[in-house]
Coordinates of C-alpha atoms and ligand atoms in Angstrom, one line a residue:
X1 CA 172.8 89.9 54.1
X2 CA 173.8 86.2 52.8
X3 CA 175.1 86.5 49.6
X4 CA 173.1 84.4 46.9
X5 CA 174.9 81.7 46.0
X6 CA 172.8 79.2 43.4
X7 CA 169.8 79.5 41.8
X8 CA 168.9 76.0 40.2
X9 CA 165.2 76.3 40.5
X10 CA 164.8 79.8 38.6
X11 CA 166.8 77.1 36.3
X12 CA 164.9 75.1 36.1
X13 CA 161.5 77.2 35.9
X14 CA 163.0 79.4 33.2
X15 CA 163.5 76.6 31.0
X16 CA 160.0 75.3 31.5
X17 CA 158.5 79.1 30.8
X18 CA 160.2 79.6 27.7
X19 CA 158.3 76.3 26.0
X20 CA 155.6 78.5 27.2
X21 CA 155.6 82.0 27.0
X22 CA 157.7 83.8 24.2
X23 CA 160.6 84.9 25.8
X24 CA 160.1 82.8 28.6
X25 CA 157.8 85.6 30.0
X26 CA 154.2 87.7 30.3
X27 CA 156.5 91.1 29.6
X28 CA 159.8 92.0 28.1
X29 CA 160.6 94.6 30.6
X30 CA 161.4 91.2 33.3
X31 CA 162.9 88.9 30.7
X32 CA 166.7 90.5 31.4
X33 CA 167.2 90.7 28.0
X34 CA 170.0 93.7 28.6
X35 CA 171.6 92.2 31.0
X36 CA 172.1 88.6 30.0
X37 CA 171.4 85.2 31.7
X38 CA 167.9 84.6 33.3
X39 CA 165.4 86.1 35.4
X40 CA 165.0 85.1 39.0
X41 CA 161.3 83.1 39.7
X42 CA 159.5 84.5 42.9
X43 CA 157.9 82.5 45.4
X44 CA 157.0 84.9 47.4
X45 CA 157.5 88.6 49.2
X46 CA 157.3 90.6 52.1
X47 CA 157.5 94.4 53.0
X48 CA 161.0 95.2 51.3
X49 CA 161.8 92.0 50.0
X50 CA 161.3 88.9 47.1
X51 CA 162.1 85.2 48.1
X52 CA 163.1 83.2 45.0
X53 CA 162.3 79.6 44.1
X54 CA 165.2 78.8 45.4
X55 CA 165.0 80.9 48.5
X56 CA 167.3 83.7 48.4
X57 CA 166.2 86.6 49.5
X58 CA 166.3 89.9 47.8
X59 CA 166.4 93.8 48.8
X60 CA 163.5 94.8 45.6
X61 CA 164.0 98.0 44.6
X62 CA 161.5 97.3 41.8
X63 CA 158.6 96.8 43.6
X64 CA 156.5 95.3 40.6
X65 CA 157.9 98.8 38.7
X66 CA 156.2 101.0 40.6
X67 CA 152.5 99.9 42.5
X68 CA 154.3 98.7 46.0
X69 CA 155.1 102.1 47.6
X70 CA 154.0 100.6 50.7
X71 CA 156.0 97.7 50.4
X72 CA 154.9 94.1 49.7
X73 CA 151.8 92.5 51.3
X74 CA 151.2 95.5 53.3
X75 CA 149.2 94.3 55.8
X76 CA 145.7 96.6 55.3
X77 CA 145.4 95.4 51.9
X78 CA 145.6 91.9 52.3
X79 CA 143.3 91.9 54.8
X80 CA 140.8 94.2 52.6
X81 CA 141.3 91.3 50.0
X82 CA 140.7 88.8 51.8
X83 CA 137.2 90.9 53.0
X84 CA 136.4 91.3 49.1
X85 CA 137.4 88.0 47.8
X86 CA 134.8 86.1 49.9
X87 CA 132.1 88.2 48.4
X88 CA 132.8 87.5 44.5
X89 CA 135.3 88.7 42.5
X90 CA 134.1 90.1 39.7
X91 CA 130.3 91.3 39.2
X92 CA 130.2 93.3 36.0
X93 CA 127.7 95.8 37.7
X94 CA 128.7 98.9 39.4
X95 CA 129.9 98.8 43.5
X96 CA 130.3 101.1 46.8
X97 CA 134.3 100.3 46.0
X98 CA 134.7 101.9 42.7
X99 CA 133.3 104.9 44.8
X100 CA 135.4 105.0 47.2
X101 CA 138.5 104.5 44.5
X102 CA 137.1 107.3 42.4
X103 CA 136.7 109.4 45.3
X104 CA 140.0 109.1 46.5
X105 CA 141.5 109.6 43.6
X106 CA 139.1 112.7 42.7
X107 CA 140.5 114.4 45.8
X108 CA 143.9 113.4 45.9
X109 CA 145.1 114.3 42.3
X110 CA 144.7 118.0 41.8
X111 CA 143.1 118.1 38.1
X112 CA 140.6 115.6 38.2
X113 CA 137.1 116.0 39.1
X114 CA 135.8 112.8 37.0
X115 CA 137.7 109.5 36.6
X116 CA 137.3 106.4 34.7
X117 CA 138.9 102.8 35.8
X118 CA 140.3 100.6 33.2
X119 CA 142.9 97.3 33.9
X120 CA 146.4 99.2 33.0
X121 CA 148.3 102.0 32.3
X122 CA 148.5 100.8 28.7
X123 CA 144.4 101.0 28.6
X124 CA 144.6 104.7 30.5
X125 CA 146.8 106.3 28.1
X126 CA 145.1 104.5 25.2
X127 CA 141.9 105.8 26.2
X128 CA 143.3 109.6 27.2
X129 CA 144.5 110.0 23.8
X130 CA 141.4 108.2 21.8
X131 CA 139.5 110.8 24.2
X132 CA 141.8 114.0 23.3
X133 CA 141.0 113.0 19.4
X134 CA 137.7 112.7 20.2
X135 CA 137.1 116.3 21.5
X136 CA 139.5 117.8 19.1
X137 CA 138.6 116.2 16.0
X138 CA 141.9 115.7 15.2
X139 CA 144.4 113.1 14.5
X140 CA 148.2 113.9 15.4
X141 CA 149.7 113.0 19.0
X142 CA 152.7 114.4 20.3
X143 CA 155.0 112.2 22.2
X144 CA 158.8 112.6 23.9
X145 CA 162.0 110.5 23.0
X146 CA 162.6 107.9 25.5
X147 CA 159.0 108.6 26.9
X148 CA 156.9 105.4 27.6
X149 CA 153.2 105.1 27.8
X150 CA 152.6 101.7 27.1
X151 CA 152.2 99.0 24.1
X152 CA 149.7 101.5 22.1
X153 CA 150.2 101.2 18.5
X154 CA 150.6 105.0 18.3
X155 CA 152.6 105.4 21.3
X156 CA 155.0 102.6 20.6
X157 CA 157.0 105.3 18.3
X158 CA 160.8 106.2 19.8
X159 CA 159.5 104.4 23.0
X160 CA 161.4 104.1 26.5
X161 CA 161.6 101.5 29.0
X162 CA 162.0 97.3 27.4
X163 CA 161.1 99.2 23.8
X164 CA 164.2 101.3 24.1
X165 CA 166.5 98.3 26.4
X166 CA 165.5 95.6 23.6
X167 CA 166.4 97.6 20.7
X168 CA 162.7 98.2 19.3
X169 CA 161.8 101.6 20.2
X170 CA 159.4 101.0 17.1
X171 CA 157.5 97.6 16.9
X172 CA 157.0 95.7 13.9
X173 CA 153.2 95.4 14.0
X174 CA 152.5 99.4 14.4
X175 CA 150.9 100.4 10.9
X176 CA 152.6 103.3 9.5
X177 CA 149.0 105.4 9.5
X178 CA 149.6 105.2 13.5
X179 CA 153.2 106.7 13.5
X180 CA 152.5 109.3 10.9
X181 CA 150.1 110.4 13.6
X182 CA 152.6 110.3 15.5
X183 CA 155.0 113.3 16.2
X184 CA 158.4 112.5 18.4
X185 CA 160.2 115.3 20.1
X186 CA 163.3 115.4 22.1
X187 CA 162.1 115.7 25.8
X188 CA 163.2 119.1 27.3
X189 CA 163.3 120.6 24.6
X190 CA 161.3 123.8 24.7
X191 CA 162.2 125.1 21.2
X192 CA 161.5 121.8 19.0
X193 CA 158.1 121.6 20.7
X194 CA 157.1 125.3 19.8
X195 CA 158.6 124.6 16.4
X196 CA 155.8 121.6 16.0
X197 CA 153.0 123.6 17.5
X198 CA 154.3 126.3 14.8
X199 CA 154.1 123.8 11.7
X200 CA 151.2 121.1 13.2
X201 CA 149.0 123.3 15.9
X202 CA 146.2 122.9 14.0
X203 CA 146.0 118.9 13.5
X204 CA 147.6 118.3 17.1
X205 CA 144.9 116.9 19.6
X206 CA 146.9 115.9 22.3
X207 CA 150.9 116.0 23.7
X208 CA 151.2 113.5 26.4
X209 CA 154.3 112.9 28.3
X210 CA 155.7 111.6 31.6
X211 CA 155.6 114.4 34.0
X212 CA 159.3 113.0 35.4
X213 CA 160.3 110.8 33.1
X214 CA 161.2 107.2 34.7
X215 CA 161.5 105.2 31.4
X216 CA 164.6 106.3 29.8
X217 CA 165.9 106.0 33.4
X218 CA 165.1 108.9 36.0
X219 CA 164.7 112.5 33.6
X220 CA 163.9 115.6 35.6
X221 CA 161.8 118.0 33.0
X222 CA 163.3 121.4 33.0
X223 CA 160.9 124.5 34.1
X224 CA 160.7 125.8 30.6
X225 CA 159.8 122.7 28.9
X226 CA 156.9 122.5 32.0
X227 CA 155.7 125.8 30.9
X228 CA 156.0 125.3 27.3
X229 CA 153.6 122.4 27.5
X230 CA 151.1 124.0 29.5
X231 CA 151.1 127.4 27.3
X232 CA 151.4 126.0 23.8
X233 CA 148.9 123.4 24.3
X234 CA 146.4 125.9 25.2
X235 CA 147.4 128.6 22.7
X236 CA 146.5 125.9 20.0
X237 CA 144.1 123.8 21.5
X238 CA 145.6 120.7 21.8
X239 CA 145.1 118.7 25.1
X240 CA 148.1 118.4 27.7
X241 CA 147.9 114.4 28.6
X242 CA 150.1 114.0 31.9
X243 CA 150.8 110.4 32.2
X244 CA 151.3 109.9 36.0
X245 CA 151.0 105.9 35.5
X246 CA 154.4 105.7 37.6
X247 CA 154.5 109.1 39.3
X248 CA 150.9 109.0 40.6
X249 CA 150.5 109.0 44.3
X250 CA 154.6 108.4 44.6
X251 CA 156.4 111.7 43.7
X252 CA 153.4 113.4 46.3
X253 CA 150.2 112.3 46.9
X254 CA 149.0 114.5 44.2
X255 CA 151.3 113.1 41.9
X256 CA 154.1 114.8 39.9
X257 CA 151.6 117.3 39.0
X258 CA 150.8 118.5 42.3
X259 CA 155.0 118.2 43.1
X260 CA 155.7 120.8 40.2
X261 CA 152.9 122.4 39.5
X262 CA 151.4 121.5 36.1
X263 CA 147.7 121.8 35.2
X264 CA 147.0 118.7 32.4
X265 CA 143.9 118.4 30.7
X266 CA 144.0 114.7 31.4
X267 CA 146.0 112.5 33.4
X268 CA 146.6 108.8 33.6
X269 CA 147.4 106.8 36.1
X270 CA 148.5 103.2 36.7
X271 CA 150.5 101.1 38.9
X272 CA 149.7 102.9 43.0
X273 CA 146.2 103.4 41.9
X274 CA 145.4 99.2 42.2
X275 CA 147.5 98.7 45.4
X276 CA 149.4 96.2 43.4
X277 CA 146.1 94.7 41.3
X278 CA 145.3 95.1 37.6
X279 CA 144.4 99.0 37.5
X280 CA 144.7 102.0 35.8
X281 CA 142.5 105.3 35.1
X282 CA 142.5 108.6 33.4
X283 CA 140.5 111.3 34.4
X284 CA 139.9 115.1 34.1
X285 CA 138.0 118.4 34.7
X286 CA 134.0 116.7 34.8
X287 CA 134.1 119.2 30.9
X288 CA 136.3 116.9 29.6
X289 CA 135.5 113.6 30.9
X290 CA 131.7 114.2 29.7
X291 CA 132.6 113.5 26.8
X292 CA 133.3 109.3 27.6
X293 CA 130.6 107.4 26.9
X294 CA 127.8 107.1 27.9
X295 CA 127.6 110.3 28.9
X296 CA 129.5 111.6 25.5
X297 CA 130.3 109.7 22.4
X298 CA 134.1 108.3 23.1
X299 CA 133.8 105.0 23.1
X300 CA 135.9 102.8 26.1
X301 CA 134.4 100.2 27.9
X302 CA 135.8 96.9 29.7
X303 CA 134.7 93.8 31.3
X304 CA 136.4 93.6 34.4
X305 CA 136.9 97.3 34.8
X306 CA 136.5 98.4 38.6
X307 CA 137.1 94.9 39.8
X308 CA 136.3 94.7 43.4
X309 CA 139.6 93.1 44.2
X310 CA 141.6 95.9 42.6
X311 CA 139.0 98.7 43.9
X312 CA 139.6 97.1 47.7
X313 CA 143.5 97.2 47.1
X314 CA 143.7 100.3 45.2
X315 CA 141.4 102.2 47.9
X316 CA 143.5 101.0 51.1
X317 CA 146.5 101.6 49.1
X318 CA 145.5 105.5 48.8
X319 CA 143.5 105.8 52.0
X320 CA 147.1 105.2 53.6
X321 CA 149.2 107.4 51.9
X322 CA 146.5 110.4 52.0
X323 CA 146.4 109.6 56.1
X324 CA 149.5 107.9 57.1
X325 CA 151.8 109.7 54.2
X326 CA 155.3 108.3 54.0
X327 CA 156.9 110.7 51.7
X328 CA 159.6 112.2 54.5
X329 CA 160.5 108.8 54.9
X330 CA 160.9 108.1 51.4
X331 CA 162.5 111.3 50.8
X332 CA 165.3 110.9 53.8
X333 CA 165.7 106.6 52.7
X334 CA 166.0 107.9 48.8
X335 CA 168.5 110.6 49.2
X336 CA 170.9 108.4 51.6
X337 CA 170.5 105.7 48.7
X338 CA 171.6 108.4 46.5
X339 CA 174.3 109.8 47.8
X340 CA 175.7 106.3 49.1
X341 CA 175.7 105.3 45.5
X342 CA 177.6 108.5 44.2
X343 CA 180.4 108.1 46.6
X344 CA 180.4 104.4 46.1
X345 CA 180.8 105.5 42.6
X346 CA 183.5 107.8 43.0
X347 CA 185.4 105.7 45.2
X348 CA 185.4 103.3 42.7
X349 CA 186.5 105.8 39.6
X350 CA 183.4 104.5 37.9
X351 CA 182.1 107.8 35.5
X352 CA 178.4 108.1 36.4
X353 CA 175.8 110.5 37.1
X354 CA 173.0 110.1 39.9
X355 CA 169.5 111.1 38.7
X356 CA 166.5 111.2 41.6
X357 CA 163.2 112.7 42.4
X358 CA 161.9 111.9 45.7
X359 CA 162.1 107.8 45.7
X360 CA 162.7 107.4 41.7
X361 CA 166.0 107.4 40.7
X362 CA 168.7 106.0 38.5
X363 CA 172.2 105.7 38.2
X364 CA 173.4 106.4 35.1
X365 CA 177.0 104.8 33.6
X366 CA 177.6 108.2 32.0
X367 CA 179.5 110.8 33.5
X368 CA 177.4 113.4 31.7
X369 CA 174.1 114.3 33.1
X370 CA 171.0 113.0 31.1
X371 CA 168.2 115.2 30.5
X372 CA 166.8 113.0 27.2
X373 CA 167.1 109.8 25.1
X374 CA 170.0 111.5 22.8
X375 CA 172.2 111.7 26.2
X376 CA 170.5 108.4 28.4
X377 CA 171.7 106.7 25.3
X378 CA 175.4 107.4 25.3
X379 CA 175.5 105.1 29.1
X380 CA 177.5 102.3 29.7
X381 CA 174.8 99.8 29.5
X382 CA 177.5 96.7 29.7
X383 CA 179.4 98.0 32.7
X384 CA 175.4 98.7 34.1
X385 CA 175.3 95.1 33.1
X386 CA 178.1 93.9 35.4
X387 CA 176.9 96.2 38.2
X388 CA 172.8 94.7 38.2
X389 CA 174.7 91.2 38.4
X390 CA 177.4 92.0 41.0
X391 CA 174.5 93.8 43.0
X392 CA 171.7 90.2 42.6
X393 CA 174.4 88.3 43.5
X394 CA 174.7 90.5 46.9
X395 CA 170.9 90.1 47.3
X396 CA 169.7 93.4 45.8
X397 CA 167.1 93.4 43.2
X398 CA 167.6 96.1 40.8
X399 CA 165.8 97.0 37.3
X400 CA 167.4 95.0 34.8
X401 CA 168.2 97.8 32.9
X402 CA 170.1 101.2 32.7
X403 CA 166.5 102.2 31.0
X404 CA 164.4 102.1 34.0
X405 CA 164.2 103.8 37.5
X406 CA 164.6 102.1 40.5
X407 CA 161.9 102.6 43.3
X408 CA 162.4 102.9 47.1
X409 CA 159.2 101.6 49.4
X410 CA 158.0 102.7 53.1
X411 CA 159.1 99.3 53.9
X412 CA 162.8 99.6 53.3
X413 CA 164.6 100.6 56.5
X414 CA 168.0 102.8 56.9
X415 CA 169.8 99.4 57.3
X416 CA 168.3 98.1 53.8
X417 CA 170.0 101.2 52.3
X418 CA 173.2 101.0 54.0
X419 CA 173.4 97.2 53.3
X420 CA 172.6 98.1 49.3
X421 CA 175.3 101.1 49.6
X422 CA 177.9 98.2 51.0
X423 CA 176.9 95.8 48.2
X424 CA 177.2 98.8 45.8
X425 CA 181.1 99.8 46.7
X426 CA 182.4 96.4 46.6
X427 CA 180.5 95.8 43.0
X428 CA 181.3 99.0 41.8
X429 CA 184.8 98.8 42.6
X430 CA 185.0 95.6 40.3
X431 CA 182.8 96.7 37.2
Ligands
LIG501 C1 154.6 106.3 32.4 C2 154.0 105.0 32.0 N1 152.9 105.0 31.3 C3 152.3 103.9 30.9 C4 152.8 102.6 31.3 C5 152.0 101.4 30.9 O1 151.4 100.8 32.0 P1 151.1 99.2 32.0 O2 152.4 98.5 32.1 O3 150.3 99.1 33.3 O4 150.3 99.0 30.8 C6 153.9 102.6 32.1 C7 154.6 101.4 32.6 O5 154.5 100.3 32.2 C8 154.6 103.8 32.4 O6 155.7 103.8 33.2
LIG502 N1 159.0 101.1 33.3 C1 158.5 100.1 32.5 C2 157.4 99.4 33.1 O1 157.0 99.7 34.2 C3 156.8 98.3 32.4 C4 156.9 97.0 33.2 C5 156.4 95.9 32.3 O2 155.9 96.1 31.2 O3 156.7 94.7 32.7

């Protein structure tokens, strides 16, 4: 692996961005904000790798946060672009290719017998939750510490991922009338959550949470917290909203849902579901979906939902994974880069503690085990700092921060790993 050794042209790109963009960027999440200095520009990628402006080239273990399980321009889907693109791209008129989406996504993810395509996971969990009010009649949302669902006023409350790394877990901008709606939990916590359903049952319409929590880095829900969802949601009422948007199709085809065995009411999805295009979705038993309009009175709508493009990626995309599935391999490539890193680790003398489920995982600059925000939060997020830097300059592509899980594709190979696991003992030994 050359080791990176300039990169004048991100330079000089960066500079040009931020007259543009605040921030210099379209998201926070990519603007390295926690780790200091400045993002790397991409020219282009392939299978397990990003080429920069300046043509270094990169192991990606972010794969666009999540959508490229099957590694970049995976050959099926730019080819079933390429078919779609020369017959329009947009028509504003329903198509063959939302079916087949729908359909795959109807059979593949365990709880949902009617779907609904929007642009984002932001727009999914927007729309489960306007949805879960809508049947309910009621206002209040739970939501978990650390948890992440998107920029949704009401959901932006205690948030995870760039909310939590850029010190805003609750925007400026999000009316109070939205958090007061808004009830935050500690994630695994069994008790608290029976202790709002005991106080609030009867003005909750809806707990959502992340099913294996990826945006506070990698959180493994305990079984009783699992159960506790399930039960006191449907003791009281309230709708269980499973936001798959990064564990759809990647923790099993079914999603985490099908992995552990939760029934939700609704689920959302994002990310896998476009094959790397604009997508998302939230679906449910056909009872609960009839409710969206037209055929119910929830309102959600969108111009350029179902786009061919993202149908045609989206569909190839899940039409490999249901019939070529790579989760062995994913599951053997992400447990040698997990244990590589905890003996790198250890070698080093560097207190941390390895979080993974199947290829999410995250190592954390704590020696204690994190099983919510209150604990993710006590890391080491500058020594993390030194380790992402040491590992770009080695030609690994890691989140830029300690709040974030990092994602193994069918693409990387045993020697990508074992190059990574090198890069990481010689960087950790130094943090
Ligand atoms: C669990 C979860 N929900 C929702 C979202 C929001 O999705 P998007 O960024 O596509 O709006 C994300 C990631 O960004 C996520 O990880
Ligand atoms: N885990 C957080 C994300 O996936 C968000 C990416 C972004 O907003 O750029």
């Amino acid at each position: 692996m050359p080791p990176v050794v300039s990169r004048p042209n991100s330079h000089e790109a960066f500079a040009r961005a931020q007259a543009l963009m605040p921030g210099g960027v379209n998201s926070p999440a990519r603007a390295f904000g926690a780790v200091g200095g400045e993002p790397i520009f991409i020219d282009h990628a392939a299978g397990a790798y990003l080429y920069d402006v300046d043509g270094n080239q990169y192991i990606d273990y972010i794969g666009s946060w999540g959508p490229m399980i099957l590694g970049h321009a995976y050959p099926p889907v730019v080819e079933a672009l390429h078919h779609a693109v020369d017959r329009g791209t947009s028509y504003g008129a329903p198509t063959p290719g939302e079916n087949e989406l729908c359909e795959l996504i109807v059979e593949l993810v365990p709880s949902v017998e009617k779907v609904r395509l929007v642009n984002s996971g932001t727009e999914a969990t927007m729309s489960a939750i306007r949805l879960a009010r809508g049947i309910t009649g009621r206002d209040r949302i739970v939501k978990f510490a650390g948890n992440y669902h998107g920029h949704v006023d009401s959901l932006l409350v205690a948030a995870g991922s760039a909310a939590a790394t850029l010190a805003v877990p609750n925007s400026p901008g999000v009316t109070s009338g939205s958090s007061t709606d808004t009830l935050v939990l500690e994630y695994n916590d069994a008790a608290g959550l029976q202790a709002a359903f005991a106080e609030h049952g009867d003005t909750i319409a809806g707990v959502i949470f992340e099913p294996v929590c990826g945006n506070m880095g990698v959180v493994t829900p305990s079984q009783d917290f699992l159960d506790a969802l399930q039960t006191l949601t449907k003791q009281n009422g309230a709708l269980l909203i499973c936001d798959e948007v990064m564990t759809g199709f990647r923790l099993s085809p079914g999603g985490a849902q099908q992995r552990l065995g939760i029934q939700p009411d609704i689920t959302t999805l994002g990310k896998i579901v476009g094959g790397g295009l604009p997508v998302g979705a939230y679906g449910g038993s056909a009872e609960v979906m009839s409710n969206v309009l037209p055929e119910g009175k929830v309102f959600q709508a969108g111009t350029l939902s179902g786009n061919p493009l993202a149908t045609a990626a989206g569909a190839t995309t899940l039409r490999t994974l249901r019939d070529d599935p790579p989760y062995e391999k994913l599951e053997a490539l992400s447990a040698r880069l997990a244990t590589g890193l905890e003996e790198a680790a250890a070698a080093a003398g560097v207190p941390t503690s390895l979080a993974r489920v199947g290829s999410m995982l995250t190592l954390f600059f704590s020696g204690e085990p994190v099983t919510s925000w209150s604990s993710a939060a006590k890391c080491d997020t500058e020594r993390f700092a030194k380790y992402f830097w040491g590992m770009m300059d080695r030609g690994v592509y890691l989140p830029c921060s300690q709040y974030e899980a990092l994602f193994v594709s069918a693409a990387h190979t045993e020697a990508d790993i074992d190059n990574t696991i090198a890069a990481a003992h010689e960087v950790l030994a130094a943090v």
